[in-house]
Amino acid sequence: MSNNAYLYEYTVGSQRIECIAESDEDCVIYRAVEWSPDGTMLAASTDDSTLRIYDANTQVTQYASGEHRMSPLAAYTTIAHAGTLLGFAWYPHMNRDPAANCFIESVRDHPLHLCDTQTGKVRASYSAYDAYDTLMSATAVAFSHDGTSIYAGYATHIGRFDVHREGPPVELTQTTPSRRSRDGLKGIVSCLATNNTHIASATLSGQLALHTPDTQIACVWRVPVEYGGTGVTHLRWAPNNIHVWAASRQSEFIVAWDIRDLRAPCAVVRRPGRTMQRMQFAFDASGRHLVVGQADGRVVLHDLNALDCDQSNALVQDDPNSVQAHGDLVAGISSHPYYPLLATASGQRRFCDPNPAPNCLRVWSDNAAPGEMTRLNQFMADCMSVGALRGFKHFSVYIRSREEIVLRVLKDPDNTPRSDLVPVCSSAIYDRMDSVHASDETKHVISNARNRMERPFDVSDASLEADTEGINFLIAGYQRYRCPYVWLRTDHTSLVQLRPDEALDCDAPVELNTVNCWRNYDIRPWDVIVEIVCYALDPWPENPFALDYAYFEKLTVEERVVATGAMLEFLRRAYLRRYFCSEILLEDIKRLQHQHFHCLNALREYQQSTVFRETVSNI
């Protein structure tokens, strides 16, 4: 095993990351940008209180199909506002359905407006009033995780609105008992972030808080003085929904806390440049990189798995990857929800610069990913076909999810009991075997094959760790990693060789030659299985694909025909790879072919009998 980087990453050093789209507006100052939840649109707010909606479906489609060419990015909906645009948020279930094609926005001295993306018209309004019956302007806005509620932050309140009901909020909670009180959340609520269990809020006084879904404050903490600035301006949950990250104005750090222990920050990332302007950050689709825009126009990708501890017990990364994305401050940055695409927007006010850098909105991509995506899809399709097979002597394969299979290598195949076969139903066809007019050999084949099935094997992590009869491996082809990897789930101490100064990392993948060569060679799942079986068993088996013929004898005749036919197709593919066991494989293919056609003839003879037709007609 190795602790080296193994997840998908943007390779900026080799110029794989490139700009594929750029807007034509260079006279506006961008403030924020966000991808839509379905990944087809971009919403960008500018300094002139205008919200621009860009249709990026063409760029995304070209990227997914492997085309790499520069294309313009033009706004098809422009929504101007009479007051200052304070914030906006996409409807979390937004898609091409016109009913779900909407967003929420907050404008100074106006209620919250639920607007149509295509036309910009207001669908619904949500307003909150203070004790003096004065309309409050929401300084931050966010949807709940399920899209049924809208959360709004005000100067001294946090409100929750029902999306389906216009008007006043369902819940309106005061953040502090009074101006002079030291309790509660002090300051104007500047940003909100929601996940499936909590709502995180932050204020311009540098405080943060966690709220329950009904807006009640659960806990409050403050940004440490050494990392703080003059107020939190951007807040975002990490993909694991455990860490919450915050950036402050006039601060050179982005700080993270683990909500399970809020006594001190768990991670700190440096972002040079002190400014009062809001600057966004984002996480890429893999959840591994923190993508940060800087004041010098660079976009920096911080590898969260490569953070080192500093003396303050926080985590700081010193040498991240970066790319010069703009000629001015990168105020807005957003990551595509599915593909390795980044949207960046630049702009800041300059009063003494006669030749300011042009501002624009750009989309960046990794130009090597689509081909790998196609190969990864084919690899996982082959994994699914192998996961449907049963009857191997040295191992079993179980489908865990669309992107995962579990390979269970038996430590002692000769003495380990096979999976139990339990009856699942009774069949009237097999109850009348003595009345079938067929040969004795056919009766013997069918009478020994009752309607039984294999007991399902539990592939949960807890069950795999408790398994003492097998060595379990997880083979996964996650789309966000762009490459298959193998993890060892049991027997770490006996199989992993560590250096004296190296600690055991159970979450690191196994170093396999087949996996390392996957990007450059035609590697199939059976290639990986051969290496794993030889890696786990000592000595190596003469034939890793040896069959357990007793398993096929216990199947019904119909199931045996299907199972032997599917196994023959798999063995044919394995034989064409010319492994060291090719000659033994050929002998197994011949023997299995004999069983397959023997069962096929027995089934055909039985289905032509009068008893079979009478029984079927009575069912």
XYZ file of C-alpha atoms in Angstrom:
619
model
C 0.000 0.000 0.000
C 0.977 3.575 -0.433
C -0.167 6.904 0.890
C 0.462 8.586 -2.459
C -2.235 10.659 -4.139
C -4.695 8.372 -5.855
C -7.851 10.394 -6.490
C -8.622 12.325 -9.611
C -7.037 15.761 -9.784
C -6.641 18.670 -12.181
C -3.135 18.393 -13.613
C -2.362 22.065 -14.072
C 1.383 21.500 -14.285
C 1.118 19.613 -17.575
C -1.397 22.118 -19.009
C -4.274 19.640 -19.036
C -6.542 22.334 -17.613
C -7.691 24.800 -20.256
C -10.281 27.491 -20.847
C -13.177 26.277 -23.003
C -15.580 29.236 -22.753
C -15.427 32.957 -22.046
C -18.008 35.694 -21.754
C -17.863 38.768 -23.957
C -18.735 41.333 -21.246
C -15.524 43.043 -20.147
C -16.997 46.242 -18.716
C -18.753 44.672 -15.721
C -17.363 43.702 -12.358
C -18.362 40.184 -11.349
C -19.208 39.486 -7.721
C -20.241 35.813 -7.610
C -20.945 32.859 -9.891
C -22.743 29.560 -9.301
C -23.395 26.473 -11.423
C -26.986 25.298 -11.487
C -27.663 21.995 -9.678
C -28.150 20.177 -12.992
C -24.905 21.600 -14.380
C -26.364 23.237 -17.489
C -26.525 26.920 -16.482
C -24.445 29.565 -14.791
C -25.734 32.483 -12.719
C -23.422 35.442 -12.160
C -24.055 38.613 -10.188
C -22.288 41.827 -11.135
C -21.528 45.163 -9.494
C -24.359 46.919 -11.353
C -26.964 44.876 -9.388
C -27.654 42.653 -12.366
C -28.014 38.897 -12.383
C -26.977 37.234 -15.631
C -28.019 33.683 -16.550
C -25.755 31.826 -18.995
C -26.725 28.658 -20.843
C -23.606 26.466 -20.586
C -25.276 23.306 -21.862
C -23.383 23.535 -25.157
C -20.010 23.706 -23.435
C -20.868 20.843 -21.067
C -22.118 18.667 -23.932
C -19.009 19.326 -25.989
C -16.796 18.468 -23.045
C -18.703 15.243 -22.309
C -18.388 14.159 -25.952
C -14.630 14.800 -25.976
C -14.621 17.993 -28.038
C -12.210 20.713 -26.912
C -12.682 24.055 -28.579
C -13.116 27.594 -27.378
C -16.667 28.892 -27.516
C -18.335 32.157 -26.461
C -20.490 32.372 -23.371
C -23.389 34.789 -23.810
C -26.067 35.660 -21.271
C -29.544 34.748 -22.471
C -31.371 36.213 -19.453
C -30.385 39.500 -17.820
C -32.269 40.582 -14.701
C -31.636 44.167 -13.563
C -32.627 45.367 -10.094
C -33.486 48.759 -8.685
C -31.666 48.010 -5.424
C -28.446 46.264 -4.504
C -28.461 42.536 -5.226
C -27.474 40.989 -1.884
C -27.573 37.301 -2.740
C -29.124 34.504 -4.791
C -29.448 30.719 -4.669
C -30.509 28.060 -7.164
C -33.464 25.812 -6.456
C -31.692 22.547 -5.422
C -33.808 20.339 -7.717
C -33.528 22.678 -10.672
C -33.607 20.970 -14.079
C -34.955 21.543 -17.562
C -38.518 21.137 -16.308
C -40.006 24.659 -16.479
C -41.641 24.206 -13.075
C -38.272 23.587 -11.373
C -36.362 26.167 -13.418
C -36.115 28.902 -10.800
C -33.946 30.586 -8.172
C -34.344 32.801 -5.116
C -32.831 36.279 -4.873
C -32.519 38.999 -2.268
C -32.517 42.719 -3.117
C -32.130 45.570 -0.657
C -35.474 47.029 0.507
C -37.366 44.269 -1.311
C -38.915 40.950 -0.257
C -37.329 37.690 -1.324
C -38.298 36.869 -4.901
C -38.606 33.421 -6.430
C -37.826 34.115 -10.095
C -38.192 32.169 -13.303
C -34.846 31.397 -14.937
C -36.080 31.716 -18.506
C -37.972 34.984 -18.240
C -36.778 36.575 -15.001
C -40.361 37.119 -13.854
C -41.246 36.854 -10.172
C -43.184 33.706 -9.291
C -43.548 34.303 -5.544
C -42.529 36.795 -2.846
C -41.541 36.157 0.744
C -41.329 39.003 3.240
C -40.368 39.371 6.893
C -41.057 42.363 9.168
C -39.433 43.499 12.407
C -41.142 44.635 15.612
C -41.758 48.076 14.083
C -43.532 46.547 11.073
C -40.639 47.516 8.806
C -39.692 45.290 5.895
C -36.356 43.580 6.564
C -33.871 43.021 3.734
C -32.291 39.574 3.660
C -28.502 39.803 3.597
C -28.105 36.064 2.952
C -30.353 33.440 1.408
C -30.260 29.665 0.911
C -32.554 26.751 0.123
C -32.946 23.768 2.404
C -31.377 20.514 1.284
C -34.723 19.087 0.111
C -35.880 22.338 -1.508
C -39.018 22.731 0.607
C -37.818 25.691 2.686
C -36.021 28.975 2.142
C -33.687 30.309 4.820
C -32.952 34.020 5.021
C -30.504 35.881 7.213
C -31.219 39.403 8.416
C -29.546 41.934 10.677
C -30.846 40.334 13.875
C -33.008 37.419 12.688
C -32.967 34.180 10.711
C -36.207 33.198 9.038
C -37.550 30.066 7.382
C -40.129 30.309 4.597
C -42.243 27.580 3.083
C -41.547 27.514 -0.658
C -45.171 26.669 -1.419
C -46.609 29.532 0.623
C -45.983 33.176 -0.104
C -45.900 35.833 2.564
C -44.437 35.800 6.083
C -41.951 33.242 7.356
C -42.936 30.025 9.058
C -40.158 30.525 11.615
C -38.460 33.804 12.573
C -35.764 33.434 15.220
C -33.920 36.326 16.812
C -30.162 35.734 16.732
C -29.494 37.610 19.993
C -31.801 38.620 22.864
C -30.803 42.296 22.611
C -28.107 44.558 21.252
C -26.345 44.686 24.616
C -26.594 40.976 25.313
C -23.500 38.838 24.898
C -25.540 35.736 24.193
C -26.513 34.399 20.814
C -25.137 35.261 17.393
C -23.913 38.850 17.219
C -23.778 40.904 14.031
C -25.450 41.032 10.638
C -25.917 37.577 9.109
C -23.665 37.671 6.044
C -23.896 34.119 4.686
C -25.805 30.866 5.064
C -24.976 27.277 4.096
C -27.230 24.238 4.428
C -26.751 20.487 4.355
C -29.117 17.621 5.072
C -29.045 18.066 8.872
C -27.845 21.560 9.836
C -27.852 25.189 8.779
C -24.595 27.078 9.220
C -24.589 30.858 9.471
C -21.919 33.528 9.861
C -21.947 37.224 10.625
C -19.897 40.291 9.830
C -18.724 40.323 13.447
C -16.744 37.111 12.889
C -19.071 34.670 14.618
C -20.479 31.410 13.257
C -23.380 29.270 14.398
C -25.112 25.980 13.733
C -28.896 25.944 13.580
C -31.503 23.237 13.664
C -33.897 23.023 10.696
C -36.374 25.207 12.611
C -33.698 27.993 12.821
C -32.984 27.532 16.543
C -29.340 28.168 17.463
C -27.503 24.991 18.500
C -24.017 26.418 19.124
C -21.981 29.555 18.445
C -18.234 30.009 17.989
C -15.852 32.642 16.676
C -13.051 32.756 14.124
C -9.731 32.787 16.024
C -7.984 36.139 16.168
C -4.914 34.874 14.310
C -7.074 33.809 11.335
C -9.882 36.312 11.547
C -10.521 39.481 9.656
C -13.389 41.905 9.911
C -16.263 39.504 9.270
C -17.076 36.236 7.513
C -18.074 36.750 3.893
C -18.297 33.223 2.475
C -19.384 29.938 4.041
C -19.570 26.456 2.549
C -20.009 22.877 3.726
C -17.390 20.343 2.673
C -18.709 17.393 0.631
C -18.493 15.145 3.708
C -21.072 17.368 5.493
C -18.860 17.318 8.604
C -16.484 20.211 7.971
C -17.670 23.783 7.482
C -15.292 26.236 5.783
C -15.351 30.017 6.157
C -13.511 32.940 4.553
C -13.344 36.416 6.075
C -12.671 39.829 4.585
C -9.280 41.364 5.357
C -7.983 37.870 6.111
C -5.379 35.705 4.390
C -6.820 32.400 5.588
C -9.732 30.091 4.871
C -10.590 28.198 8.051
C -12.429 24.903 8.578
C -14.057 23.375 11.636
C -15.213 19.861 12.379
C -18.734 20.213 13.767
C -18.031 17.286 16.115
C -15.319 19.325 17.861
C -15.568 23.113 17.562
C -12.898 23.936 20.121
C -10.326 24.776 17.431
C -10.075 24.826 13.616
C -9.295 21.489 12.010
C -7.823 22.961 8.827
C -6.491 26.272 7.557
C -5.611 27.182 3.970
C -3.665 30.324 3.154
C -5.064 32.762 0.583
C -2.736 35.763 0.125
C -4.309 39.176 -0.295
C -6.270 41.371 2.080
C -9.424 42.819 0.613
C -12.860 43.912 1.761
C -14.459 42.253 -1.266
C -16.259 38.952 -1.018
C -14.229 36.135 -2.580
C -15.749 32.724 -3.153
C -14.159 29.294 -2.872
C -15.474 25.891 -3.893
C -14.841 22.141 -3.780
C -14.309 20.190 -6.974
C -16.583 17.315 -7.993
C -14.301 14.720 -6.363
C -14.376 16.508 -3.007
C -10.611 16.309 -2.773
C -9.583 19.795 -3.866
C -10.441 23.128 -2.327
C -10.528 25.566 -5.245
C -9.662 29.127 -4.242
C -9.469 32.365 -6.238
C -6.807 34.897 -5.306
C -6.321 38.632 -5.629
C -3.600 38.238 -8.270
C -5.932 36.407 -10.666
C -4.706 32.896 -9.905
C -6.933 29.918 -9.184
C -5.347 27.597 -6.638
C -6.263 23.948 -6.085
C -5.436 22.835 -2.549
C -5.181 19.074 -2.120
C -7.043 18.401 1.119
C -5.358 14.995 1.449
C -1.888 16.561 1.439
C -2.324 19.036 4.268
C 0.404 19.112 6.927
C 0.092 20.037 10.597
C 1.614 23.300 11.731
C 2.471 24.378 15.242
C -0.990 25.731 15.966
C -2.507 22.254 15.512
C -4.250 23.408 12.341
C -3.598 22.151 8.831
C -1.846 24.364 6.318
C -0.794 23.547 2.759
C 2.202 25.391 1.379
C 2.671 24.242 -2.233
C -0.650 23.881 -4.059
C -1.300 23.702 -7.780
C -2.331 26.939 -9.451
C -3.193 28.407 -12.817
C -3.310 32.044 -13.936
C -7.001 32.327 -14.726
C -7.514 36.110 -14.889
C -5.618 39.359 -14.830
C -7.477 40.670 -11.797
C -9.006 39.478 -8.550
C -11.034 36.240 -8.849
C -14.210 37.096 -6.963
C -16.428 34.242 -8.090
C -15.602 30.568 -8.433
C -17.846 27.515 -8.710
C -17.324 23.829 -9.443
C -19.533 21.795 -11.766
C -21.608 19.250 -9.807
C -20.664 16.306 -12.068
C -17.742 17.082 -14.393
C -14.266 18.529 -13.695
C -15.346 21.967 -14.888
C -14.702 25.241 -13.105
C -16.406 28.592 -13.592
C -14.407 31.655 -12.565
C -15.320 35.348 -12.622
C -13.072 38.332 -12.010
C -13.441 41.977 -11.118
C -12.841 44.637 -8.494
C -13.171 48.407 -8.386
C -10.039 50.348 -9.289
C -9.955 54.131 -8.999
C -6.355 54.984 -9.921
C -5.586 52.423 -12.641
C -5.906 53.911 -16.158
C -5.580 50.477 -17.820
C -7.472 47.960 -15.712
C -7.463 44.307 -16.703
C -10.628 43.199 -18.528
C -13.131 41.266 -16.433
C -14.838 38.155 -17.712
C -16.513 34.889 -16.837
C -14.611 31.771 -17.897
C -15.175 28.020 -17.846
C -12.179 25.715 -17.364
C -11.910 21.993 -18.029
C -9.536 19.080 -17.756
C -9.140 17.921 -21.353
C -8.069 14.362 -20.523
C -11.099 13.234 -18.588
C -13.776 12.335 -21.211
C -11.772 9.499 -22.778
C -11.014 8.093 -19.354
C -14.695 8.376 -18.463
C -15.657 6.191 -21.440
C -13.076 3.551 -20.525
C -14.106 3.668 -16.882
C -17.748 3.104 -17.817
C -16.747 0.074 -19.865
C -14.602 -1.224 -17.005
C -17.495 -0.970 -14.551
C -19.873 -2.592 -17.035
C -17.487 -5.563 -17.159
C -17.380 -5.541 -13.348
C -21.168 -5.770 -13.216
C -21.127 -8.789 -15.554
C -18.506 -10.518 -13.401
C -20.459 -9.681 -10.250
C -23.446 -11.623 -11.584
C -21.399 -14.835 -11.875
C -21.258 -17.599 -9.249
C -19.344 -20.860 -9.069
C -15.677 -19.927 -8.664
C -13.609 -22.042 -6.279
C -11.104 -19.477 -4.996
C -13.252 -16.340 -4.886
C -16.719 -14.845 -5.129
C -17.763 -11.488 -6.556
C -20.700 -9.463 -5.229
C -22.208 -6.278 -6.638
C -22.318 -3.602 -3.949
C -23.416 -0.603 -6.000
C -23.265 0.784 -9.506
C -19.628 1.726 -8.936
C -18.505 -0.980 -6.494
C -18.004 -4.736 -6.392
C -16.654 -6.829 -3.516
C -14.130 -9.572 -4.290
C -14.061 -12.229 -1.539
C -10.994 -14.465 -1.797
C -11.394 -17.685 0.230
C -8.467 -18.460 2.504
C -9.024 -22.244 2.343
C -11.267 -23.083 -0.606
C -11.223 -26.848 0.052
C -12.344 -26.644 3.696
C -14.353 -23.425 3.762
C -18.096 -24.153 3.552
C -19.753 -22.632 0.539
C -22.651 -20.202 0.785
C -25.731 -21.987 2.108
C -28.422 -22.963 -0.350
C -31.886 -22.362 1.068
C -35.259 -23.117 -0.533
C -37.143 -20.017 -1.621
C -40.314 -21.437 -3.131
C -41.977 -24.672 -4.146
C -42.662 -25.589 -7.737
C -45.574 -27.715 -8.884
C -43.552 -28.765 -11.898
C -40.952 -30.587 -9.815
C -43.537 -32.224 -7.517
C -44.602 -34.601 -10.290
C -41.182 -35.866 -11.373
C -42.189 -39.511 -11.103
C -44.869 -38.989 -13.793
C -42.454 -37.563 -16.363
C -41.886 -39.840 -19.359
C -38.206 -39.180 -19.892
C -34.940 -41.026 -19.705
C -33.520 -41.988 -16.316
C -30.572 -39.637 -16.850
C -32.881 -36.701 -17.468
C -34.927 -37.539 -14.361
C -31.746 -37.669 -12.308
C -30.613 -34.235 -13.537
C -33.946 -32.581 -12.800
C -34.705 -34.341 -9.518
C -31.382 -33.173 -8.022
C -32.009 -29.591 -9.087
C -34.675 -28.123 -6.836
C -35.758 -24.527 -6.876
C -33.037 -23.229 -4.535
C -30.914 -20.130 -4.505
C -27.727 -18.878 -2.872
C -28.074 -17.089 0.447
C -27.169 -13.428 -0.173
C -23.790 -12.361 1.206
C -23.786 -9.189 3.314
C -21.356 -6.703 1.708
C -21.639 -3.941 4.298
C -18.389 -2.656 5.800
C -19.162 -4.102 9.230
C -19.853 -7.587 7.833
C -16.744 -7.529 5.665
C -14.551 -6.655 8.637
C -16.087 -9.509 10.671
C -15.539 -12.080 7.917
C -12.876 -14.587 9.032
C -13.140 -17.068 6.176
C -12.363 -14.716 3.333
C -10.098 -11.836 2.366
C -12.304 -9.036 1.083
C -11.322 -6.442 -1.503
C -13.357 -3.487 -2.734
C -12.990 -2.773 -6.458
C -14.481 0.624 -7.291
C -14.660 2.794 -10.356
C -15.961 6.072 -8.979
C -16.777 8.568 -11.700
C -15.214 11.450 -9.790
C -11.833 9.629 -9.567
C -11.690 8.821 -13.316
C -9.798 5.589 -12.616
C -10.528 2.259 -10.880
C -8.932 1.518 -7.521
C -8.798 -1.439 -5.146
C -9.086 -1.257 -1.366
C -8.331 -4.033 1.136
C -11.130 -4.409 3.673
C -9.764 -7.266 5.860
C -6.429 -8.875 6.875
C -4.454 -5.636 6.698
C -1.787 -6.758 9.163
C -0.993 -9.995 7.330
C -1.015 -8.664 3.773
C 0.316 -5.115 4.073
C 4.064 -4.703 4.373
C 5.006 -1.466 6.110
C 8.289 0.266 6.714
C 9.301 0.774 10.348
C 8.403 4.468 10.164
C 5.169 4.002 8.210
C 1.728 3.841 9.804
C -1.069 1.605 8.574
C -3.638 3.466 6.489
C -6.671 1.264 5.905
C -8.221 3.833 3.543
C -5.291 3.876 1.117
C -5.715 1.747 -2.021
C -3.698 -1.345 -2.785
C -0.783 -0.814 -5.149
C -1.493 -3.159 -8.073
C 0.306 -3.261 -11.396
C -2.957 -3.676 -13.292
C -4.483 -0.586 -11.658
C -1.344 1.497 -12.157
C -1.271 0.572 -15.853
C -4.992 1.108 -16.436
C -4.620 4.549 -18.002
C -2.093 3.328 -20.596
C -3.148 -0.261 -21.315
C -6.312 -2.248 -21.969
C -6.915 -3.576 -18.456
C -10.059 -5.593 -17.767
C -11.588 -6.589 -14.407
C -10.455 -10.216 -14.810
C -6.877 -8.956 -15.104
C -7.280 -7.245 -11.740
C -8.913 -10.360 -10.237
C -5.994 -12.581 -11.273
C -3.483 -10.242 -9.625
C -5.579 -9.944 -6.450
C -6.024 -13.720 -6.058
C -2.304 -14.292 -6.542
C -1.580 -11.436 -4.136
C -3.862 -12.797 -1.408
C -3.137 -16.543 -1.576
C 0.194 -18.181 -0.797
C 1.065 -20.251 -2.737
C -0.583 -19.086 -5.922
C -3.339 -21.331 -7.253
C -2.617 -23.111 -10.507
C -5.818 -21.650 -11.899
C -7.281 -18.522 -10.220
C -10.519 -19.120 -12.170
C -10.964 -22.718 -10.996
C -14.638 -23.694 -10.807
C -16.676 -25.207 -8.006
C -18.683 -27.784 -9.942
C -20.661 -28.749 -6.839
C -22.273 -25.329 -6.988
C -23.674 -25.964 -10.463
C -25.013 -29.383 -9.396
C -27.240 -27.717 -6.783
C -28.931 -25.356 -9.248
C -32.218 -25.990 -10.979
C -31.908 -27.167 -14.520
C -33.052 -23.806 -15.903
C -30.626 -21.914 -13.684
C -27.817 -24.316 -14.543
C -28.269 -23.699 -18.241
C -28.077 -19.935 -17.722
C -25.220 -20.096 -15.180
C -23.020 -22.390 -17.253
C -23.652 -20.336 -20.398
C -22.681 -17.093 -18.651
C -19.611 -18.722 -17.113
C -18.532 -20.064 -20.489
C -18.622 -16.572 -21.956
C -16.496 -15.258 -19.081
C -13.971 -18.090 -19.353
C -13.729 -17.452 -23.092
C -12.744 -13.822 -22.422
C -10.264 -14.877 -19.753
C -8.736 -17.513 -22.045
C -8.139 -14.917 -24.769
C -6.014 -12.894 -22.309
C -3.424 -15.726 -22.360
C -2.756 -16.008 -18.635
C -0.283 -18.468 -17.147
C -3.249 -20.810 -16.556
C -4.562 -20.784 -20.128
C -4.168 -24.541 -20.653
C -6.073 -25.347 -17.454
C -8.730 -22.814 -18.433
C -9.204 -24.614 -21.726
C -9.859 -27.893 -19.910
C -12.467 -26.202 -17.691
C -14.126 -24.712 -20.754
C -14.434 -28.152 -22.359
C -15.868 -29.713 -19.203
C -18.319 -26.867 -18.646
C -19.431 -26.990 -22.270
C -20.286 -30.663 -21.801
C -22.402 -29.858 -18.724
C -24.081 -26.924 -20.458
C -25.267 -28.896 -23.475
C -26.152 -31.893 -21.319
C -28.462 -29.741 -19.164
C -29.819 -28.010 -22.245
C -30.816 -31.340 -23.788
C -32.354 -32.510 -20.506
C -34.376 -29.314 -20.228
C -35.541 -29.527 -23.824
C -36.613 -33.166 -23.344
C -38.515 -32.312 -20.181
C -40.265 -29.257 -21.671
C -41.537 -31.400 -24.528
C -43.230 -33.827 -22.112
C -46.998 -33.915 -21.586
C -46.692 -33.462 -17.822
C -44.795 -30.179 -18.252
C -47.408 -28.738 -20.606
C -50.296 -29.812 -18.344
C -48.641 -28.364 -15.257
C -47.870 -25.057 -16.962
C -51.437 -24.722 -18.187
C -52.745 -25.240 -14.617
C -50.495 -22.591 -13.018
